[in-house]
CSV table of N, CA and C in Angstrom, one decimal:
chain,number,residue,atom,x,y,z
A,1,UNK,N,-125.0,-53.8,80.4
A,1,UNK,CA,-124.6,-54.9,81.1
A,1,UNK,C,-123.8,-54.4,82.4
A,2,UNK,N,-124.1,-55.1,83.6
A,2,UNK,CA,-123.5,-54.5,84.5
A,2,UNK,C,-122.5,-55.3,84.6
A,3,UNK,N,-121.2,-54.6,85.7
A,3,UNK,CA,-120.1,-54.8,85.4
A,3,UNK,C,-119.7,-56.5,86.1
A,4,UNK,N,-121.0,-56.7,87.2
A,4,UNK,CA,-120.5,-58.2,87.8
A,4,UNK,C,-120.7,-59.3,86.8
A,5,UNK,N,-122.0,-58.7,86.0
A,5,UNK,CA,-122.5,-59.6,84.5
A,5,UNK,C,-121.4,-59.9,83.6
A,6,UNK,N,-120.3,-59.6,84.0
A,6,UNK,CA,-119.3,-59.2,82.6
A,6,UNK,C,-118.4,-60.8,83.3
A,7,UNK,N,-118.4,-61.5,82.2
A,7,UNK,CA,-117.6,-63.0,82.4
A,7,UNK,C,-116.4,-63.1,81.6
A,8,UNK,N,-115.5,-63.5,83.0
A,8,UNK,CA,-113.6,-62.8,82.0
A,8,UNK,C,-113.2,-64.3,82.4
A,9,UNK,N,-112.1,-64.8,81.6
A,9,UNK,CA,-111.8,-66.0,81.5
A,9,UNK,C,-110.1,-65.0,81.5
A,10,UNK,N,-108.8,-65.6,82.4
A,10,UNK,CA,-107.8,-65.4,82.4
A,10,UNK,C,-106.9,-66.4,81.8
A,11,UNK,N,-105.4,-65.9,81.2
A,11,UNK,CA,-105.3,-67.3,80.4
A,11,UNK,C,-104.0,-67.0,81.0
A,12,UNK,N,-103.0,-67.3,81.4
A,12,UNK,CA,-101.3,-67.0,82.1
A,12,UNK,C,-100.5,-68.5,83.0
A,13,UNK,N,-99.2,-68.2,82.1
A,13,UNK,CA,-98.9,-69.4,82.7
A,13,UNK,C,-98.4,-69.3,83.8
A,14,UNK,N,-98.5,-68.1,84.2
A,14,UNK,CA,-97.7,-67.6,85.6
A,14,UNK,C,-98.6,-67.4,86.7
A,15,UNK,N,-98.6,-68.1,88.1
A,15,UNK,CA,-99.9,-67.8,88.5
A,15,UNK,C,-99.5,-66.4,89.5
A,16,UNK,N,-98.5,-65.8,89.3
A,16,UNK,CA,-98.3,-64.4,90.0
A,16,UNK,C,-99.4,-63.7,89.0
A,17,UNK,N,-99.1,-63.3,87.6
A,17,UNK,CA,-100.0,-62.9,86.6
A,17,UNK,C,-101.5,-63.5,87.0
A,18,UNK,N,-101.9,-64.2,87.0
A,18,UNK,CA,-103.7,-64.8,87.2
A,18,UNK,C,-104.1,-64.3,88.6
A,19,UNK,N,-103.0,-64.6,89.5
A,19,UNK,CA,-103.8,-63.5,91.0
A,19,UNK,C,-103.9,-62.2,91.0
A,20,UNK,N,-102.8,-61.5,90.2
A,20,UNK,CA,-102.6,-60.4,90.1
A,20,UNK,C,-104.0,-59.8,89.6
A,21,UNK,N,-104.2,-60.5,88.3
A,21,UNK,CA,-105.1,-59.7,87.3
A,21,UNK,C,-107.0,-60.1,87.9
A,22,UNK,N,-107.1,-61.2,88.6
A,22,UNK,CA,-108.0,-61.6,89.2
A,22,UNK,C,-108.4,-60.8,90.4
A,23,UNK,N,-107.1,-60.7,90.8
A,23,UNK,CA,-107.7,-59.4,92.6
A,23,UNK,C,-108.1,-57.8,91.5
A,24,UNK,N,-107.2,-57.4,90.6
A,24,UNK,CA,-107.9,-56.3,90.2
A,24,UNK,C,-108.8,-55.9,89.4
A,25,UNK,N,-109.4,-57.5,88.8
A,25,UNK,CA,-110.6,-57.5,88.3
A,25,UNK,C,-111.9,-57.5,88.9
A,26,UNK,N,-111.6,-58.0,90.3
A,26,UNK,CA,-112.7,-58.3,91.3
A,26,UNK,C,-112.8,-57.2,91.7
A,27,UNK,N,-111.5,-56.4,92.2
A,27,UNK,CA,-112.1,-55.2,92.5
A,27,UNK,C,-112.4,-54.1,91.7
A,28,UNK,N,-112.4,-54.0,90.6
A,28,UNK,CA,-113.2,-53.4,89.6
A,28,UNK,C,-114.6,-53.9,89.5
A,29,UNK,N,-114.6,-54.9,90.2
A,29,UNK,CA,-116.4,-55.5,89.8
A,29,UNK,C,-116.7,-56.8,88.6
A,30,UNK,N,-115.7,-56.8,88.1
A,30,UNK,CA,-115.9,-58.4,87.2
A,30,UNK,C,-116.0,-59.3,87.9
A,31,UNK,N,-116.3,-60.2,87.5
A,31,UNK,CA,-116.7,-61.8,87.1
A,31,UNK,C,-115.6,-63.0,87.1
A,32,UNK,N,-114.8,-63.2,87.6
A,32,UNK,CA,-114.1,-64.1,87.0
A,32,UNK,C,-114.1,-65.4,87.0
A,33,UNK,N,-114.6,-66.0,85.6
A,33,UNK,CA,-114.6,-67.2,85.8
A,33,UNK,C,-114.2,-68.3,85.6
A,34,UNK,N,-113.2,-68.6,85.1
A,34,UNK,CA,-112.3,-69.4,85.2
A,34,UNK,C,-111.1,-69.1,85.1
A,35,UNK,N,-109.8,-69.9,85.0
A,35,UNK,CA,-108.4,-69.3,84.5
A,35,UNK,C,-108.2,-70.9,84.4
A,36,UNK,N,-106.8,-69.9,83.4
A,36,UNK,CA,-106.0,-71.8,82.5
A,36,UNK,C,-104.5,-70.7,82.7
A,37,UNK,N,-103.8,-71.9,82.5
A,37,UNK,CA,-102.3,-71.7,82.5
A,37,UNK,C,-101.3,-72.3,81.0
A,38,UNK,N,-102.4,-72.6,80.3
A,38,UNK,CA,-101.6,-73.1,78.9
A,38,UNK,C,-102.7,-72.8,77.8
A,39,UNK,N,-102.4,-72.8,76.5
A,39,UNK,CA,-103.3,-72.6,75.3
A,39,UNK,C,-104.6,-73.5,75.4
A,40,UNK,N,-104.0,-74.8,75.6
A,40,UNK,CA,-104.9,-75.8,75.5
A,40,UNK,C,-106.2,-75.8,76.8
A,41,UNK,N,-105.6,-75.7,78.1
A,41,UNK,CA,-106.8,-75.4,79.3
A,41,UNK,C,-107.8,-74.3,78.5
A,42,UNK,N,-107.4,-72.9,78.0
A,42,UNK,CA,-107.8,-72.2,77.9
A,42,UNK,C,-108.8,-71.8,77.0
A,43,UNK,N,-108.7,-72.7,75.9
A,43,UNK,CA,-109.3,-73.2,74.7
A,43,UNK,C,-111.0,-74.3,75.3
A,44,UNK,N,-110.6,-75.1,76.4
A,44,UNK,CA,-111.3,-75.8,76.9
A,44,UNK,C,-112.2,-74.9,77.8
A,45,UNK,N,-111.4,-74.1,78.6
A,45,UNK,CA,-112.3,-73.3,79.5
A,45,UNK,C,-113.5,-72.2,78.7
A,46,UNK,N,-113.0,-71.4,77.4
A,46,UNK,CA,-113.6,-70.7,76.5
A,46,UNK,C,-114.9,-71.7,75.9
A,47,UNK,N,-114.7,-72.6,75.9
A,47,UNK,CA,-116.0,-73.4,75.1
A,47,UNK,C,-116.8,-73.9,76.9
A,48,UNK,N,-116.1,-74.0,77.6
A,48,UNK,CA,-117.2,-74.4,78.9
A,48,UNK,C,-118.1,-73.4,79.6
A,49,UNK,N,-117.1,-72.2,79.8
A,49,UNK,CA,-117.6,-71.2,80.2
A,49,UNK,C,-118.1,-69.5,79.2
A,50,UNK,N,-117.8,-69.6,78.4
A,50,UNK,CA,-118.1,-69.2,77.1
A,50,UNK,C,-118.5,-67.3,77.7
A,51,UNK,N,-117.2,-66.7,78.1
A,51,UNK,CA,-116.7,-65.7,78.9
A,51,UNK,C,-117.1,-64.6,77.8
A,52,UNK,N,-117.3,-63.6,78.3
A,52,UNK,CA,-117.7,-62.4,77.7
A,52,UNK,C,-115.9,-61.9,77.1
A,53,UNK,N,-114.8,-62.0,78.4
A,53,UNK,CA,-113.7,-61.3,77.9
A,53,UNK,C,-113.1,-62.8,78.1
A,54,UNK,N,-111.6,-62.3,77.0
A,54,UNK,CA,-110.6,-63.3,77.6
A,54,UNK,C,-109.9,-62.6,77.2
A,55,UNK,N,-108.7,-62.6,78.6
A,55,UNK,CA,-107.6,-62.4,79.0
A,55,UNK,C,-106.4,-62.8,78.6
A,56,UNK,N,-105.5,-63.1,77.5
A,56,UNK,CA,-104.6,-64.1,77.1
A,56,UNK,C,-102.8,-63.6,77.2
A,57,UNK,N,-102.3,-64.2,77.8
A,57,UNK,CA,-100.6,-63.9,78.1
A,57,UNK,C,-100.5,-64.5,76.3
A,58,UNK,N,-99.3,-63.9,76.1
A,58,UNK,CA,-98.9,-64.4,74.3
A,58,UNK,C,-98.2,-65.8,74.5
A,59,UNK,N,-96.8,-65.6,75.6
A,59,UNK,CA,-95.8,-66.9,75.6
A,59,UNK,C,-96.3,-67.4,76.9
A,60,UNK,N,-96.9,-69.0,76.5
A,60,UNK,CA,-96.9,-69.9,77.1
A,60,UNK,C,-96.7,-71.5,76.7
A,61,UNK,N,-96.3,-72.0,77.7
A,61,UNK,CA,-95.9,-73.4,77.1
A,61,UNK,C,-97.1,-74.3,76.7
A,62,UNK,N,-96.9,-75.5,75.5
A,62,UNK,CA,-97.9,-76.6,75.6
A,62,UNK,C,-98.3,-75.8,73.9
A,63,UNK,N,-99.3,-74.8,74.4
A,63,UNK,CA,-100.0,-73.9,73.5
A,63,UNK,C,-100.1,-72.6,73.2
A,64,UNK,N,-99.5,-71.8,72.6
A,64,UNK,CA,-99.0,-70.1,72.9
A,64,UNK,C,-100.7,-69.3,73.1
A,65,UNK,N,-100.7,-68.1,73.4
A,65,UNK,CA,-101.6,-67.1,73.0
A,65,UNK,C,-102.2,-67.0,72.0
A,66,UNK,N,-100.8,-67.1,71.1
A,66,UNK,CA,-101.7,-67.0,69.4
A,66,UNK,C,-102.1,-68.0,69.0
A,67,UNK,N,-102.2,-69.1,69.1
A,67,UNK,CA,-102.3,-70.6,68.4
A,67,UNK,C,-103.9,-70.4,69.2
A,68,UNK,N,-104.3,-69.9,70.9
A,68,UNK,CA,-105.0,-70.5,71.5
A,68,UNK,C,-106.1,-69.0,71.3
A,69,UNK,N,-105.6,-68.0,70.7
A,69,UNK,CA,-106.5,-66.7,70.2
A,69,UNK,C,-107.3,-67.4,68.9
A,70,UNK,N,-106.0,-67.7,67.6
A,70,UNK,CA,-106.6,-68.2,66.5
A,70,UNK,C,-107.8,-69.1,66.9
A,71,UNK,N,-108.0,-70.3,67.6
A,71,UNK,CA,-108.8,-71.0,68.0
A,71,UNK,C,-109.7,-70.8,68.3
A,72,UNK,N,-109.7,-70.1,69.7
A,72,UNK,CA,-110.9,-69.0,70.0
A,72,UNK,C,-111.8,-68.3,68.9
A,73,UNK,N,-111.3,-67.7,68.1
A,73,UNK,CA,-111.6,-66.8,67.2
A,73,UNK,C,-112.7,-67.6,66.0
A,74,UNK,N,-111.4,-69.1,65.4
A,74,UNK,CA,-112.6,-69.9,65.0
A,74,UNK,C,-113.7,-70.7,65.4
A,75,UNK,N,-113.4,-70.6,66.5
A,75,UNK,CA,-114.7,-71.2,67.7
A,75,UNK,C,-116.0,-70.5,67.6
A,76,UNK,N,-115.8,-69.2,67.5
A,76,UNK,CA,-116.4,-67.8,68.2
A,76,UNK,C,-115.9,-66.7,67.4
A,77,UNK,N,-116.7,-66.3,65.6
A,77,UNK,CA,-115.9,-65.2,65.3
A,77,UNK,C,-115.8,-63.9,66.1
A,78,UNK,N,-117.1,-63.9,66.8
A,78,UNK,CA,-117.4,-62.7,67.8
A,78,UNK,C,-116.7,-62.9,69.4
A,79,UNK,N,-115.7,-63.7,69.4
A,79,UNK,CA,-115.0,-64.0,70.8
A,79,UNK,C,-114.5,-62.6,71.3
A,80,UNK,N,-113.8,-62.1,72.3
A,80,UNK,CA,-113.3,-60.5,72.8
A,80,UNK,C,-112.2,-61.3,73.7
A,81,UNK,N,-111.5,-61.2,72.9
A,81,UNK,CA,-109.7,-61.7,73.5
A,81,UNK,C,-109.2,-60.7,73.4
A,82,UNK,N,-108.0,-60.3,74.5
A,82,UNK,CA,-107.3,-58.9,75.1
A,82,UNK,C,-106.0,-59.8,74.9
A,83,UNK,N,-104.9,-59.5,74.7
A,83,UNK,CA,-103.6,-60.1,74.6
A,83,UNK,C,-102.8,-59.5,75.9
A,84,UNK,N,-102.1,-59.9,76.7
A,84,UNK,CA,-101.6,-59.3,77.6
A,84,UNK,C,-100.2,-60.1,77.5
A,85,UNK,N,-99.1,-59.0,77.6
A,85,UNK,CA,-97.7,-59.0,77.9
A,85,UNK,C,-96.7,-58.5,78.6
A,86,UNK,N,-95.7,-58.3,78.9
A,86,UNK,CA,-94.8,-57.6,79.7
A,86,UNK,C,-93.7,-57.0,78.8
A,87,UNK,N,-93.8,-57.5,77.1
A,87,UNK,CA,-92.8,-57.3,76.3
A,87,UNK,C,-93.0,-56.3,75.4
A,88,UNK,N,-91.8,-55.4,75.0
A,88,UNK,CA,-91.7,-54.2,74.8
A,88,UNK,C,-92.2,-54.5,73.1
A,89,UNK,N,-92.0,-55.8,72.6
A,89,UNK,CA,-91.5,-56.0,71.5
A,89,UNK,C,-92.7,-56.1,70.9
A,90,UNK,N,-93.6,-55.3,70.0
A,90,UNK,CA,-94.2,-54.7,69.2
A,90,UNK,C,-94.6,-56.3,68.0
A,91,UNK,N,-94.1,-56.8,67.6
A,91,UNK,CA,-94.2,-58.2,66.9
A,91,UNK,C,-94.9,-59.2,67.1
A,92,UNK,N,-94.6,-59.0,68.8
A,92,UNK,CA,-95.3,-60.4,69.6
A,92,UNK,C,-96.8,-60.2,70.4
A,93,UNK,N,-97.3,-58.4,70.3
A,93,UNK,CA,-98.8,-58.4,70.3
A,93,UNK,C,-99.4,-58.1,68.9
A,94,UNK,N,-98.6,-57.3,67.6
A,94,UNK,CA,-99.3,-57.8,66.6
A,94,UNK,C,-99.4,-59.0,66.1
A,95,UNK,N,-98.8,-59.8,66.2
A,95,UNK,CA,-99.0,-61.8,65.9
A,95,UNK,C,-100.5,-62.0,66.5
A,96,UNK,N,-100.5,-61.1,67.9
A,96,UNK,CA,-101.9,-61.7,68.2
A,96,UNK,C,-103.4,-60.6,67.9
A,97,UNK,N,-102.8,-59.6,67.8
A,97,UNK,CA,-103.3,-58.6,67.0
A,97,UNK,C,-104.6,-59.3,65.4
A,98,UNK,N,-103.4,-59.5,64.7
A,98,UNK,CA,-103.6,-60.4,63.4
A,98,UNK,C,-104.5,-61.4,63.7
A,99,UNK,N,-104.4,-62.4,64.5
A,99,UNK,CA,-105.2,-63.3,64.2
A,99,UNK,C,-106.6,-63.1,65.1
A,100,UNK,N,-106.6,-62.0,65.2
A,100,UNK,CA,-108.0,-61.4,66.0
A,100,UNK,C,-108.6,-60.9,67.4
A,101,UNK,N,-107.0,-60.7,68.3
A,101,UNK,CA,-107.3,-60.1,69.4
A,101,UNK,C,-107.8,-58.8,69.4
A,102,UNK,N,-108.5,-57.9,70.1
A,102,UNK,CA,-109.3,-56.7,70.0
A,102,UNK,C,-108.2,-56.1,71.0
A,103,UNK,N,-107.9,-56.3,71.5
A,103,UNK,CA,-106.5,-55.3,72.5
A,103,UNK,C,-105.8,-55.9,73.4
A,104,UNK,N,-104.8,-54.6,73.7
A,104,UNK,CA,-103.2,-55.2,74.7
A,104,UNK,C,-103.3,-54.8,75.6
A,105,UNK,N,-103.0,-55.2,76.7
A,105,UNK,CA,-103.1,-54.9,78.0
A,105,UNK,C,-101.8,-55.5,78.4
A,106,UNK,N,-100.3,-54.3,79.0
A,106,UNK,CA,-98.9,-54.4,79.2
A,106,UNK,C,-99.6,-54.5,80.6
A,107,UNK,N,-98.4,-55.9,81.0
A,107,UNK,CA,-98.3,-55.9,82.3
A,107,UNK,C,-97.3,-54.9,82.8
A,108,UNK,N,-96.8,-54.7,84.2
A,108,UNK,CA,-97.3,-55.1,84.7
A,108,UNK,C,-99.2,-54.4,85.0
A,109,UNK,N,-100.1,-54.7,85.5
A,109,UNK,CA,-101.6,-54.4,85.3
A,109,UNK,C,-101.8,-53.3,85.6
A,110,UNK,N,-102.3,-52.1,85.1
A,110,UNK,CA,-103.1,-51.1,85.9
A,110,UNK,C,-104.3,-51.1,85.5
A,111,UNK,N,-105.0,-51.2,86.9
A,111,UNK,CA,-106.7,-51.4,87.1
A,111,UNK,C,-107.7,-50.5,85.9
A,112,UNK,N,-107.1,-49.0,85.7
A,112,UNK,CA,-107.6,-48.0,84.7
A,112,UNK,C,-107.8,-48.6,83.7
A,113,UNK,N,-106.0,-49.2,83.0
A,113,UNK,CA,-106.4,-49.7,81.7
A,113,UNK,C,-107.0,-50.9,81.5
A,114,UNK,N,-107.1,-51.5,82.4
A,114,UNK,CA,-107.5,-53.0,82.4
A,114,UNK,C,-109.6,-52.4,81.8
A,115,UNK,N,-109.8,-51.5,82.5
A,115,UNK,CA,-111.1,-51.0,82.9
A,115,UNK,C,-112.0,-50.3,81.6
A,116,UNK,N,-111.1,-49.8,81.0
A,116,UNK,CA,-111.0,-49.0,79.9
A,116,UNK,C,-110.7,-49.8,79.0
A,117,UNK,N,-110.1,-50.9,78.7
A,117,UNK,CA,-110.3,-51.4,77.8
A,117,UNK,C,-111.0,-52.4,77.2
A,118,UNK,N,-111.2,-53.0,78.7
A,118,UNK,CA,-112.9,-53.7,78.9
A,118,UNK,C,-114.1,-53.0,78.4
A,119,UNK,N,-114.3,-52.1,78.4
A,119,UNK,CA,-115.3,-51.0,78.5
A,119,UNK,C,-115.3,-50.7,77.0
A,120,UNK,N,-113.9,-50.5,76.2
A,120,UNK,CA,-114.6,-50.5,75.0
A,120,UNK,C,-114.7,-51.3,73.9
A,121,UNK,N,-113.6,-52.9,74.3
A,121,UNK,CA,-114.1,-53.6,73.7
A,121,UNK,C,-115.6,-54.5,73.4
A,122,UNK,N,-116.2,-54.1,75.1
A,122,UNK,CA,-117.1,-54.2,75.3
A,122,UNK,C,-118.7,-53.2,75.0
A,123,UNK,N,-118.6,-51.9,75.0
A,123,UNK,CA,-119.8,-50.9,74.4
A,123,UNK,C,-119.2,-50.2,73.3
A,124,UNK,N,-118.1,-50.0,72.7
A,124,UNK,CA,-117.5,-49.3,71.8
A,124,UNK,C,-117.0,-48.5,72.2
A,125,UNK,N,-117.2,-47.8,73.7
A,125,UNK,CA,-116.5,-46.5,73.9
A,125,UNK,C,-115.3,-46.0,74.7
């Protein structure tokens, strides 16, 4: 699959976070197609646009990361949710770990790992 084919859905309640990770996904060559700012948008957006990756901040209002991962997950056992945080605290990406995210992606972003971990969630390698 080439890399424009690759459809990433962003999920952050911060929209410094969603431009951030959007300008350096585009210039890596993704796709981005849509973004949400709460559990619930993003739950909505995952069934409309039905994204190859999703991108998910853990703490957000309305609907957290993990409530809107779990969801995802039962939606879609084969869904590919990345959890993304800025927190040191080891608890709050295995919570989302557990209920079925495939990887962590610490803000703030580097393009490398963002790339790399796309890549092997995506071909295994």
């Amino acid at each position: 699959m080439a890399l424009k084919d690759v459809r990433i859905l962003i999920v952050d309640d911060e929209a410094f976070y969603r431009d951030s990770l959007r300008d350096i996904l585009s210039r890596i060559g993704f796709t981005v197609v849509a973004e949400a700012a709460d559990g619930i948008e993003a739950v909505r957006m995952f069934l409309t646009h039905r994204p190859h990756i999703v991108i998910m901040d853990v703490y957000m209002p309305v609907k957290n990361g993990i409530d809107a991962t779990r969801e995802m997950i039962a939606l879609n056992k084969n869904a590919n949710v990345l959890t993304s945080s800025a927190s040191d605290c080891p608890s709050d990406t295995n919570a989302v770990m557990k209920v079925g995210a495939k990887g962590i992606l610490k803000k703030p972003f580097e393009p490398r790992e963002i790339y790399d971990t796309i890549k092997q969630v995506l071909c295994g390698a």
